[in-house]
Every structure is written in structure tokens, then in C-alpha cells.
GROMACS .gro file of C-alpha atoms in nm:
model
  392
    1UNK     CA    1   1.859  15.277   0.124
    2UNK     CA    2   1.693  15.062  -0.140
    3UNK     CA    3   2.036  14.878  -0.145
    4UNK     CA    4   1.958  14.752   0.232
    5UNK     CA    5   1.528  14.715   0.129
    6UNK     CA    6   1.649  14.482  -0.144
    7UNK     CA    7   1.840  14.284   0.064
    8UNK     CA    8   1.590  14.278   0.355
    9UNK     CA    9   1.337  14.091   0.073
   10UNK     CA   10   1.623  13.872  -0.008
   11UNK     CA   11   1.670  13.700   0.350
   12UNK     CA   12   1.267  13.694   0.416
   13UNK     CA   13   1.241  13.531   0.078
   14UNK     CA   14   1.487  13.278   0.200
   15UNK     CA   15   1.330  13.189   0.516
   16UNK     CA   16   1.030  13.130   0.350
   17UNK     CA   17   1.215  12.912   0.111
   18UNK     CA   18   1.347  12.742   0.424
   19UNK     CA   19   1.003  12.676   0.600
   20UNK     CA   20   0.832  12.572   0.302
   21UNK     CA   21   1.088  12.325   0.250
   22UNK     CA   22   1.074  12.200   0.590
   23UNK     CA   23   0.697  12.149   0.570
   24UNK     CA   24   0.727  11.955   0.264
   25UNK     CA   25   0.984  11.747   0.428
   26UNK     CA   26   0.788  11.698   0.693
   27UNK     CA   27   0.495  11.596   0.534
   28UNK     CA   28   0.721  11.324   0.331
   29UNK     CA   29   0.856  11.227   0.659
   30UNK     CA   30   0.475  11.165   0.796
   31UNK     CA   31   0.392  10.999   0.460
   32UNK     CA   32   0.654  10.751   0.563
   33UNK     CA   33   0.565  10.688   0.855
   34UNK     CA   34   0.207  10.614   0.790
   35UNK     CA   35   0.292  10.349   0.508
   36UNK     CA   36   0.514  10.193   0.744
   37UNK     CA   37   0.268  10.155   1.016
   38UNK     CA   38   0.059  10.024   0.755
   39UNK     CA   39   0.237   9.804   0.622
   40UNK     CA   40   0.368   9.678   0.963
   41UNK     CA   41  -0.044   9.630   1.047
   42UNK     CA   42  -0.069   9.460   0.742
   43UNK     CA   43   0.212   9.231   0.782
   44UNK     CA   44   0.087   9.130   1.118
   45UNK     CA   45  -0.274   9.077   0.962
   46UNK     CA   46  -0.108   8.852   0.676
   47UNK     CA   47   0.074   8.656   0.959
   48UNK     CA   48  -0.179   8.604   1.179
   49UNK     CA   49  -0.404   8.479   0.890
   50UNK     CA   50  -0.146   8.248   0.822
   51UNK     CA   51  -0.070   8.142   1.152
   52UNK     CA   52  -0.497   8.050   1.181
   53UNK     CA   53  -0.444   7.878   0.856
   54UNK     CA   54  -0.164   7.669   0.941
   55UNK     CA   55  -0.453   7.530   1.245
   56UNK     CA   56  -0.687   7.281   1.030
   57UNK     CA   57  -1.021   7.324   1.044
   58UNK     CA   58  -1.242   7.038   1.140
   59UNK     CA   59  -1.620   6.932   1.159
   60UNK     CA   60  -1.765   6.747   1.445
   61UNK     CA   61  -2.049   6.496   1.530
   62UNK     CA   62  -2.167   6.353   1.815
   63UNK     CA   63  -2.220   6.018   1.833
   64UNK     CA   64  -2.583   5.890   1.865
   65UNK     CA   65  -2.794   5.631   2.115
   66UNK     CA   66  -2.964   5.338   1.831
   67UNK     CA   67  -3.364   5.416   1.854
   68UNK     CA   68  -3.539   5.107   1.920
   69UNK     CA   69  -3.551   4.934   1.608
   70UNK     CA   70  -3.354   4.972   1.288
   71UNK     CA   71  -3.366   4.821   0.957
   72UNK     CA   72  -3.107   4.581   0.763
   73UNK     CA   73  -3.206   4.588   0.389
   74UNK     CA   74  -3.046   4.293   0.206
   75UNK     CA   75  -3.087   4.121  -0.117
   76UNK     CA   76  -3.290   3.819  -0.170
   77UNK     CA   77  -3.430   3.542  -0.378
   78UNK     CA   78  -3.798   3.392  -0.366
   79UNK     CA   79  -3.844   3.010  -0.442
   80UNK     CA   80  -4.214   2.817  -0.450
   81UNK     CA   81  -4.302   2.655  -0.131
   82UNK     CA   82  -4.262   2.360  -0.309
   83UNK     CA   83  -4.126   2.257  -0.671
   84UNK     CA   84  -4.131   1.916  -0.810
   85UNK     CA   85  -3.914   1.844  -1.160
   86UNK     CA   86  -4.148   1.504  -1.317
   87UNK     CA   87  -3.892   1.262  -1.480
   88UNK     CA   88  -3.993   0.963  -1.699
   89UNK     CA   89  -3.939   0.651  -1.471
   90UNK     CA   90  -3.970   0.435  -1.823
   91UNK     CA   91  -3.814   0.460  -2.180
   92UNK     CA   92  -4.038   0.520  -2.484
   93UNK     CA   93  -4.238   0.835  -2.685
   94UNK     CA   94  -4.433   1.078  -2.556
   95UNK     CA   95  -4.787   0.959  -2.668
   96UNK     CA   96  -4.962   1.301  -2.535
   97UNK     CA   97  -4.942   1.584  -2.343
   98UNK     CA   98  -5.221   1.733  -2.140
   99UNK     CA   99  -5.155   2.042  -1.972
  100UNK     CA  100  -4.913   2.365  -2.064
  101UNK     CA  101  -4.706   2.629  -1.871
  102UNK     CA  102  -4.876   2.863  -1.646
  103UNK     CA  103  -5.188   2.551  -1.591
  104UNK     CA  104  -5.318   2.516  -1.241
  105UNK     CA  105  -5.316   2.086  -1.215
  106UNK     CA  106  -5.470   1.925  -0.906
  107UNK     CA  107  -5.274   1.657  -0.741
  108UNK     CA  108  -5.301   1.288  -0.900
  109UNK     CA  109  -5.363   1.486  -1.220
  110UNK     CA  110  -5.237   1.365  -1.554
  111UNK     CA  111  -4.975   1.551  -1.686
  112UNK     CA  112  -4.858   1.329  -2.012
  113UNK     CA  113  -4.866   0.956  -2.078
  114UNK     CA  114  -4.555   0.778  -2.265
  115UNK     CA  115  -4.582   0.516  -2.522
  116UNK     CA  116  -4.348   0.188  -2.394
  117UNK     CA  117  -4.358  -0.058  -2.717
  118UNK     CA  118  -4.046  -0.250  -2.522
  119UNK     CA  119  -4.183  -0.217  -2.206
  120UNK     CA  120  -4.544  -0.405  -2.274
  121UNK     CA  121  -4.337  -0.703  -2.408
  122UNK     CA  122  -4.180  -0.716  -2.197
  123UNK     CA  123  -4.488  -0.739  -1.957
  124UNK     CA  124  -4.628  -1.034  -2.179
  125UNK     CA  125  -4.341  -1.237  -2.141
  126UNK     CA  126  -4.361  -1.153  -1.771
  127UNK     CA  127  -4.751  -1.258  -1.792
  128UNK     CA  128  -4.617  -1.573  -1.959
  129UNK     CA  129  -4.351  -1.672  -1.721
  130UNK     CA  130  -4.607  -1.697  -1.405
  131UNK     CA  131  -4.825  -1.923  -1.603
  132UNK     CA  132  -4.538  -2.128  -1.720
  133UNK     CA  133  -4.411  -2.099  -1.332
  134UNK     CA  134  -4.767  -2.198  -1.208
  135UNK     CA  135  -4.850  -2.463  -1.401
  136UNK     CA  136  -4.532  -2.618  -1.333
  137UNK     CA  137  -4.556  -2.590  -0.960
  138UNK     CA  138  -4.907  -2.729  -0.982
  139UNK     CA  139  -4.737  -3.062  -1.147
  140UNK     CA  140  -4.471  -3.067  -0.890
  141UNK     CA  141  -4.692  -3.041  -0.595
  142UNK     CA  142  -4.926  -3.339  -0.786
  143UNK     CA  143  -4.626  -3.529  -0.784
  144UNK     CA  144  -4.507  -3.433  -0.457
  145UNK     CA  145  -4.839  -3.592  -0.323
  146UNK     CA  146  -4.847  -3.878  -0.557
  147UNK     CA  147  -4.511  -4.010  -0.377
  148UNK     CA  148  -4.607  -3.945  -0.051
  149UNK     CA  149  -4.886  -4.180  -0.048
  150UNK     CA  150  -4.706  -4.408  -0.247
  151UNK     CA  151  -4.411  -4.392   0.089
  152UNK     CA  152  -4.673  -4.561   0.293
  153UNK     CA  153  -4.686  -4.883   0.049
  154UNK     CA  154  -4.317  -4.908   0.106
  155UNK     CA  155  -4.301  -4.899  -0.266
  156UNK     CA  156  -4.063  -4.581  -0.295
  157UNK     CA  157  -3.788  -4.453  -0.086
  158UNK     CA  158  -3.817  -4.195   0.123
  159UNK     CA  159  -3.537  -4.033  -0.056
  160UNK     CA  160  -3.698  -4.018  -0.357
  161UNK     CA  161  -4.003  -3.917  -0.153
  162UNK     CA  162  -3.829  -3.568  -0.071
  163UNK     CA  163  -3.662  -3.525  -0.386
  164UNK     CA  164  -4.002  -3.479  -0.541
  165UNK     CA  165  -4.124  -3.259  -0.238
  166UNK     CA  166  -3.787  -3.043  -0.282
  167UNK     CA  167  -3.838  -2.999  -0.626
  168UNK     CA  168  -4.213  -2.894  -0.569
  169UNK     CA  169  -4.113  -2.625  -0.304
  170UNK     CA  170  -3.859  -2.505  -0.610
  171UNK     CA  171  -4.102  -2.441  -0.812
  172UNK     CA  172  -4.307  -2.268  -0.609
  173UNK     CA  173  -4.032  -2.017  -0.542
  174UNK     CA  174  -3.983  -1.960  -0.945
  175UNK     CA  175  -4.360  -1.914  -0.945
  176UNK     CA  176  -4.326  -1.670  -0.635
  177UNK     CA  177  -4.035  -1.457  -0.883
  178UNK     CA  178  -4.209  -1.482  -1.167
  179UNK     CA  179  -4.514  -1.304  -1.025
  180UNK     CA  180  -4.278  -1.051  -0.835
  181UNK     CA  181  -4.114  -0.991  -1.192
  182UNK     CA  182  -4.454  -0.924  -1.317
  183UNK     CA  183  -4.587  -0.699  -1.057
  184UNK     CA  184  -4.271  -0.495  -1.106
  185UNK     CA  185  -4.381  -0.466  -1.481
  186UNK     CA  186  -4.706  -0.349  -1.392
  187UNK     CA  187  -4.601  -0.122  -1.172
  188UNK     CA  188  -4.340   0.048  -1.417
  189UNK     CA  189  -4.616   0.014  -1.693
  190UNK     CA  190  -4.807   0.270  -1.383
  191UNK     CA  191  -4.537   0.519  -1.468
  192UNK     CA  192  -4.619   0.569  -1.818
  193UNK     CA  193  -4.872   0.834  -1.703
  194UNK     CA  194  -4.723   1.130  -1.540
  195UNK     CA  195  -4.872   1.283  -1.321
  196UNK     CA  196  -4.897   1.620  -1.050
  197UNK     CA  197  -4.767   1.489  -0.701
  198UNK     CA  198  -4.961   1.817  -0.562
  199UNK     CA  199  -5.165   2.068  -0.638
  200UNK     CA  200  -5.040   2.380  -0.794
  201UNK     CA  201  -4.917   2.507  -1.118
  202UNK     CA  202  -4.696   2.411  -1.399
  203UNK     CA  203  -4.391   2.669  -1.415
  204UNK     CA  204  -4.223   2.435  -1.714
  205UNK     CA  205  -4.263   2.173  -1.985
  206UNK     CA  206  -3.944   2.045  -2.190
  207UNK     CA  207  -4.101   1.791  -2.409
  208UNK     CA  208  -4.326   1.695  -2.680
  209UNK     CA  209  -4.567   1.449  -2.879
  210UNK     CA  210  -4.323   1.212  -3.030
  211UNK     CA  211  -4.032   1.289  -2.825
  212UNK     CA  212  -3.765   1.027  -2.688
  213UNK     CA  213  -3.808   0.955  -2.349
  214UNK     CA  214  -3.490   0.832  -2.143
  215UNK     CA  215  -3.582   0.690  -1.800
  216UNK     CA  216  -3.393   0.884  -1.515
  217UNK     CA  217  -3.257   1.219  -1.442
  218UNK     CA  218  -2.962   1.239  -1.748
  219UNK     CA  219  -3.219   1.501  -1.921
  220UNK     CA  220  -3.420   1.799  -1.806
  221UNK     CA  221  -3.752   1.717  -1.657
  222UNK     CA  222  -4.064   1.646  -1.870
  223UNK     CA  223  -4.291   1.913  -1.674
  224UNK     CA  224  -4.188   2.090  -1.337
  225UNK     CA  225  -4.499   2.176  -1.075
  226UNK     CA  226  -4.432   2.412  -0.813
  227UNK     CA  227  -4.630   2.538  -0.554
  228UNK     CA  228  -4.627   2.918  -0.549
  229UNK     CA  229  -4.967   3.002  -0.309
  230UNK     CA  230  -4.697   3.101  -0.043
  231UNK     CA  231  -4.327   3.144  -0.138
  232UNK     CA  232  -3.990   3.069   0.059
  233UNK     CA  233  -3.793   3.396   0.037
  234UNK     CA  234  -3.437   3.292   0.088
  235UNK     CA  235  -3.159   3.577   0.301
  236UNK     CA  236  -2.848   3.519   0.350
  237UNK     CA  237  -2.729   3.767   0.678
  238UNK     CA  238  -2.405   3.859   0.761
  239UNK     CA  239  -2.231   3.669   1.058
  240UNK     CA  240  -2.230   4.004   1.267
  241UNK     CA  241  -2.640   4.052   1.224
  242UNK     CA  242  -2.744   3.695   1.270
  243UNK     CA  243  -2.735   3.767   1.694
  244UNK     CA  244  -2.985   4.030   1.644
  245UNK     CA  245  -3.297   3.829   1.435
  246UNK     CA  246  -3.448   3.623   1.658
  247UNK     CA  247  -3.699   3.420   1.617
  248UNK     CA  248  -4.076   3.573   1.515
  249UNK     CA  249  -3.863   3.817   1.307
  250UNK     CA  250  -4.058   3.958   1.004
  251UNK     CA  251  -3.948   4.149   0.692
  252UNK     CA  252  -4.103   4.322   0.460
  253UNK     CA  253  -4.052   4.238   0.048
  254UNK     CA  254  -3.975   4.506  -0.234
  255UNK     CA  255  -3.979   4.332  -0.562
  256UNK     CA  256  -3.840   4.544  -0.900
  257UNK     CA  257  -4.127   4.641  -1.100
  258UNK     CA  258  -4.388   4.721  -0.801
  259UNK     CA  259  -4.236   5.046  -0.680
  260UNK     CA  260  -4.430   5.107  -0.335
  261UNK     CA  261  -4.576   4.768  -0.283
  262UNK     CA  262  -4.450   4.616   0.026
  263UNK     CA  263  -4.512   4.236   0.131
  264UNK     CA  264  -4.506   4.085   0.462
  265UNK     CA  265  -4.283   3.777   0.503
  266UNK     CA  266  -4.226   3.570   0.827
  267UNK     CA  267  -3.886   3.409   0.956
  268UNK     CA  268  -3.950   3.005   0.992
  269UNK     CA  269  -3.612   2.867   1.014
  270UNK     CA  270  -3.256   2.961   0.975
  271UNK     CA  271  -2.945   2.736   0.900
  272UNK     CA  272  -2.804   2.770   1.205
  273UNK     CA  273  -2.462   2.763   1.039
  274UNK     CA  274  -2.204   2.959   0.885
  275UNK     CA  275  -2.139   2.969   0.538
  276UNK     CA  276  -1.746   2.973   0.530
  277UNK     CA  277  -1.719   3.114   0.161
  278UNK     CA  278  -1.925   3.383   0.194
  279UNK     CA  279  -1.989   3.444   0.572
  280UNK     CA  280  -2.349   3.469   0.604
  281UNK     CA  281  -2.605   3.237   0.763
  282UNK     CA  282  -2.928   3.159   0.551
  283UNK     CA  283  -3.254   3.244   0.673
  284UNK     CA  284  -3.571   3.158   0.515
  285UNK     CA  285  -3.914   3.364   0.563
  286UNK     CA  286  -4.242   3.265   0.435
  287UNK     CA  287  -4.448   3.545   0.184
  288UNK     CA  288  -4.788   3.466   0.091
  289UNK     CA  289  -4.913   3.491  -0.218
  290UNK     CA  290  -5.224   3.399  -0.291
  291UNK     CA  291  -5.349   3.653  -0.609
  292UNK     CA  292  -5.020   3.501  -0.793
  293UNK     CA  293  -4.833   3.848  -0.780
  294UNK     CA  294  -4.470   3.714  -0.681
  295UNK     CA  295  -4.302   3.502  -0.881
  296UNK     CA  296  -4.101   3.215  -0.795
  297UNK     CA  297  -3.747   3.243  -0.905
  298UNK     CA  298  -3.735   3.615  -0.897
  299UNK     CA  299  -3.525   3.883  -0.745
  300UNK     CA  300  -3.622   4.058  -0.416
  301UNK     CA  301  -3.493   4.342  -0.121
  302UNK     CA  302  -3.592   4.201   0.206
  303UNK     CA  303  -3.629   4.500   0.439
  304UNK     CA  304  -3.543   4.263   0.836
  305UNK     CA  305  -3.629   4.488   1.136
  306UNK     CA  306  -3.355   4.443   1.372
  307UNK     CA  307  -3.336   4.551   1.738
  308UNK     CA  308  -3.119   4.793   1.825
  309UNK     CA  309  -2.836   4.725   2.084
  310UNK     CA  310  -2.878   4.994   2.399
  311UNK     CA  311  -2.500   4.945   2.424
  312UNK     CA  312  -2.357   5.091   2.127
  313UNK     CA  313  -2.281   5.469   1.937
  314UNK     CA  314  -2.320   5.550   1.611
  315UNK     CA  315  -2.152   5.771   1.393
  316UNK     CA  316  -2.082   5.836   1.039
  317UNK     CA  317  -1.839   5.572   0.863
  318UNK     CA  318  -1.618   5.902   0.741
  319UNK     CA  319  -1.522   5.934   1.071
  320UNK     CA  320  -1.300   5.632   1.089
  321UNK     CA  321  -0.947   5.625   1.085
  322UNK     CA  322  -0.798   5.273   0.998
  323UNK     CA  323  -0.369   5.261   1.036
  324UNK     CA  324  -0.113   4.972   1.075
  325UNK     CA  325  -0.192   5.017   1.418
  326UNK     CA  326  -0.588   4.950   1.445
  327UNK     CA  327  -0.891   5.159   1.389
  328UNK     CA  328  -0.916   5.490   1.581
  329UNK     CA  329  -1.153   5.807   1.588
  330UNK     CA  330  -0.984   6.140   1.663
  331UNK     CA  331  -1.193   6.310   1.898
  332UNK     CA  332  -1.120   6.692   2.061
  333UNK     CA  333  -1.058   6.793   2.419
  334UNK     CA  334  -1.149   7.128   2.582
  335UNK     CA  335  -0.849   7.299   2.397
  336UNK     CA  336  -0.974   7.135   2.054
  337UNK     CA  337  -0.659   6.921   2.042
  338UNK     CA  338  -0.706   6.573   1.905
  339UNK     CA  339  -0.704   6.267   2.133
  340UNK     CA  340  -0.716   5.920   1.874
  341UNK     CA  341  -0.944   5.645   2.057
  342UNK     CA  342  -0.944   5.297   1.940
  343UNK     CA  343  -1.268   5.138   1.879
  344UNK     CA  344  -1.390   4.896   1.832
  345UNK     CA  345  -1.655   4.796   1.514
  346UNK     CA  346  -1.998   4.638   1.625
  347UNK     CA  347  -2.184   4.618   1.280
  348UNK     CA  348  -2.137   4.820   0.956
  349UNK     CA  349  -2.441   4.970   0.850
  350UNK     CA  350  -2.295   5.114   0.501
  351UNK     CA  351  -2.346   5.515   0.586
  352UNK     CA  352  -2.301   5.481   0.977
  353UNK     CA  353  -2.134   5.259   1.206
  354UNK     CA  354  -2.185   5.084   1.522
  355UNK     CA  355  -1.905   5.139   1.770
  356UNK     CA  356  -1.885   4.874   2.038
  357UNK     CA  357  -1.602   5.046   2.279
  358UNK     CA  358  -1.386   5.288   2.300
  359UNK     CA  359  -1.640   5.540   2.229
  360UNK     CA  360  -1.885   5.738   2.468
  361UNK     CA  361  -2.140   5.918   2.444
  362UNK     CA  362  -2.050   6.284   2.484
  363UNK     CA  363  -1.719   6.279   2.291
  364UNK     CA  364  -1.679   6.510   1.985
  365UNK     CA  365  -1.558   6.322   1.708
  366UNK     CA  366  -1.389   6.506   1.395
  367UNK     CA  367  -1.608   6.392   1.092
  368UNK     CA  368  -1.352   6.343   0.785
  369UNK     CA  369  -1.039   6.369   0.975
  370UNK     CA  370  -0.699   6.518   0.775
  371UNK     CA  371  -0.486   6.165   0.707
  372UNK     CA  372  -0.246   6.320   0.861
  373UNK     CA  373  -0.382   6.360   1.220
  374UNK     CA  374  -0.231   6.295   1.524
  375UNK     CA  375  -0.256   6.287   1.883
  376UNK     CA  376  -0.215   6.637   2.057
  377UNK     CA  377  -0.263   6.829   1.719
  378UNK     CA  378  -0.431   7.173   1.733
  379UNK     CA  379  -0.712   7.215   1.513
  380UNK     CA  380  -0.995   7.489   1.453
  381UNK     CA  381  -1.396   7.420   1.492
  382UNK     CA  382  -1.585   7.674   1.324
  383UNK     CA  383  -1.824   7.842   1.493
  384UNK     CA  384  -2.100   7.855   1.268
  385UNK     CA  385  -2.020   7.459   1.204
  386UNK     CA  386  -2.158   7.335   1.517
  387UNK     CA  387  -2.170   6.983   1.635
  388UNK     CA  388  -2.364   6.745   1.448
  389UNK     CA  389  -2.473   6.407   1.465
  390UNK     CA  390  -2.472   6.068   1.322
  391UNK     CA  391  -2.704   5.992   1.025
  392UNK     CA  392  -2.805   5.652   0.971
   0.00000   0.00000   0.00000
């Protein structure tokens, strides 16, 4: 009887054996299962991740209306309103000198006077040739009458009669050169005093007491005056701007070294011409300045309001695409697939640009497009990226 007990435990320890076994390998089997699923949801994550990164993302503006005026800063140069370099119209030393840099003169002031040693000799023996020249033309002309009267005695020929009046009328023609010889000395001997052909001030002086004088413009000028109560501010505008300043047009002046001072300046005239080296057209404004605080000579930023052209977008300039094949922005359609336009350029404003055609006004253009972009090519907008728009 405890034979057949003993081997009643046996088999029920056996089947335990059995379903504990089965439960483990069940639980293994569910373990598997799980980390597959997982990993299959995993995998699908990974290539769906990749699949959205394989779409570029992109950033879009919108391009903008002008507003009614906008502003083309450009370099410029100021120059006096008028500047006069005084060269020595006679040879000799300077005998004095009366005025400095940075003087205000009055016009017909005296600047200088020269010593000519050469040139009043030579104005004596100009002073002595018309009295040598009159007084022989007054003993010609004696004669000339003497034989005139004497031609109505028959007691000279008439031939000798005009040789005497010929010879008078000779003289009277070296008498006339003589004195034209001498008032050309006297008016050079004029010139030994230099002085201001206008009022205003002198901006430079190259010479002093004792120095050689050469007559002419071989050497730098003895003094320069220059009128600097209003200056000339000299532009010189791009071909593609020159449409939009007309005339009136005003600017306003930023000089280095007055941070926050602005001066008003005034287009008066314009070359009305194309500079083929450079491709600008000069403009020249007027600028006041009557406390002296510009200085002629000097670097300026000329600040020209321009009007705006109703006509055209803008958008930023890293939103154009330039190829073999012309300039393009990519812009998206409803499915955020890229369509290229070609544009067309109106003006270059550094930052932005002025598109002429090919552009309107509710297009979304990809800002910083991929280089390698193409027509039909899916891209991504993020959502929190929005549309922007143009900066100028």
C-alpha cells in the first residue's frame, strides 16, 4: 500500500513539474513577443523619423508692398562752393606775405606781393621806348608837314611828298606798340600783388618771404581761397537709382566725428550722364554751413530719400537663387512643393531686394533655399516657423 502512495506522489510531482514548466515557457514565449512588437514599433518610429527627415525643412517670407518712401545711404565727398588756387602771373621773390591758413580775406584783399627786379627794367626800358617812339613821330609828322607845303611851291615832288608822310604814319604805329608794350608791363607789374578774387577763407599757403616765384601753374599755388559758407556735397548714384531722385530731392549729411548730427543738403544739378567706369551718375546737393562746422574736402554719408515704386516686392536678398539659367526664387504650392519663378531684379538694396516681375504678392517664398532645390521637390514648413516677411 505505501508502494502504490509513493508512486501516486511521484506522477503528481511530475505534473506539477510539467505545468510549471509550461508556465515558464509561456511566459518566455510572451516575453518574446512583447520585444518583438516593440521593436517592430520602434523600427517603424525610426523609419518614419527618417522618412520626415529625408523632407527638408524650409523657412518662408512673404514678400512686402515698398512704404512710401525709403532711404539710399551712399558715400560722399564735400567740396567749398567755390575754391580758387592764386598762382604768380610774374617771376621774382616773395617780398611779403599777409595773411595765414584758416584767415577770413575779403575780396580784392592782399594776399602777398612779389619782388620783380627783371620785371621793373624791364618796364623802364618800356617807359623809354614810347618816348624814343614819340619823339620820333613828332619829327616825322614836322616833316611830313614841312613837305607838304613845300608841294604847293612846286619845289618837291610829290613822291617825295608821301615818302615823308609814309614814314610819319610809321612812326606813329612804333609809337602806338611801344605804348601797348608798356601798358602790358604795367599791367603785369599789377600782378605782383596777389590778391583774394572773393571773399572767404584761406584753406592753404605753399610759400614764403624770400621764396622763388615761377610765373604759371608748373608749381603748387602760392595761397588757395575757398569759399566754404555753403558746401557742394558731391554723390555719385548708381545707374538703377538715378530714375527715382528727381528733382527738389534732399538728403540728409552724417559726417564721422558728429555721431547724431544730421545736415540738410539740397539736390541742384546732376550730370545727366553715365559714368562708364564706374556706372553711377554724379549728383551734387548744396549743405549750408554757415558756423564753419563742415569741412571742405572731407568725408561724408549722404542719407537720399527715394520714392518707393508701388510696382515692386521686396524680399530678403537670401532668398535668391542665381544658376546658369537666370535668377529664380523657389516658392511653395498648397502641397509645400517648390515651384522656381524667374525674376526679375529692380534695385539691390544690400539686405533686401526689389523684384520687378515674376513675383506677386501672396506667394510664399523659401528664405535660404537648399542649393540643391528643384522644381516639384517636397519640403517641410514648420509649424511654429510661420511665414515671415521681408526686412529692409
Amino acid at each position: 500500500m505505501s508502494s502504490d502512495v509513493r508512486t501516486t506522489d511521484l506522477g503528481a510531482s511530475r505534473r506539477t513539474v510539467r505545468r510549471g514548466g509550461l508556465v515558464i515557457a509561456l511566459v518566455a514565449i510572451g516575453i518574446v513577443v512583447y520585444g518583438l512588437s516593440i521593436r517592430a514599433k520602434e523600427g517603424e518610429a525610426l523609419k518614419q523619423w527618417t522618412e520626415e527627415q529625408a523632407v527638408p525643412s524650409v523657412t518662408l517670407v512673404s514678400p512686402q508692398r515698398g512704404s512710401d518712401t525709403r532711404t539710399l545711404v551712399l558715400p560722399a565727398r564735400l567740396e567749398a562752393f567755390a575754391r580758387a588756387p592764386i598762382y604768380a602771373r610774374v617771376s621774382g621773390y616773395l617780398k611779403r606775405w599777409y595773411v595765414d591758413i584758416g584767415a577770413e580775406v575779403k575780396a580784392g584783399q592782399v594776399l602777398g606781393e612779389i619782388e620783380t627786379p627783371d620785371l621793373d627794367q624791364q618796364l623802364l626800358q618800356a617807359k623809354a621806348d614810347v618816348e624814343t617812339a614819340k619823339v620820333n613821330a613828332e619829327l616825322a609828322g614836322t616833316t611830313a608837314r614841312r613837305w607838304q607845303s613845300m608841294l604847293n611851291t612846286d619845289s618837291v615832288s610829290k613822291q617825295e611828298v608821301e615818302e615823308r608822310v609814309s614814314d610819319y604814319a610809321a612812326k606813329q604805329g612804333i609809337l602806338q606798340a611801344a605804348q601797348a608794350n608798356l601798358d602790358r608791363m604795367q599791367a603785369t607789374k599789377g600782378f605782383t600783388r596777389l590778391v583774394a578774387p572773393f571773399s572767404g577763407t584761406v584753406t592753404a599757403r605753399s610759400t614764403d618771404i624770400g621764396a622763388l616765384i615761377n610765373a604759371g601753374e608748373a608749381g603748387q599755388p602760392l595761397f588757395v581761397v575757398s569759399d566754404t559758407r555753403k558746401l557742394r556735397l558731391y554723390v555719385n548714384v548708381p545707374q538703377s537709382y538715378v530714375p527715382a531722385i528727381g528733382k527738389g530731392a534732399t538728403a540728409k549729411v552724417t559726417i564721422p566725428g558728429r555721431p547724431g548730427v544730421e545736415y540738410a543738403a539740397k539736390l541742384v544739378a546732376s550730370a545727366q550722364a553715365v559714368d562708364a567706369a564706374s556706372g553711377t551718375t554724379l549728383f551734387q546737393f548744396l549743405v549750408p554751413n554757415d558756423n564753419g562746422e563742415l569741412l571742405p574736402g572731407g568725408f561724408a554719408r549722404a542719407n537720399i530719400e527715394l520714392a518707393a515704386n508701388a510696382a515692386t516686392l521686396s524680399i530678403p536678398a537670401s532668398a535668391l537663387i542665381v544658376r546658369h539659367d537666370g535668377v529664380h526664387v523657389a516658392t511653395l504650392d498648397e502641397h509645400d512643393r517648390v515651384v522656381l519663378k524667374t525674376v526679375m531684379i529692380a534695385r539691390d538694396l544690400g539686405k533686401t531686394l526689389e523684384i520687378g516681375s515674376g513675383l506677386e504678392e501672396g506667394d510664399r517664398v523659401v528664405d535660404g533655399p537648399p542649393d540643391d532645390i528643384a522644381d516639384g521637390m517636397q519640403v517641410r514648413v514648420p509649424a511654429e516657423a510661420g511665414t515671415g516677411a521681408a526686412k529692409s
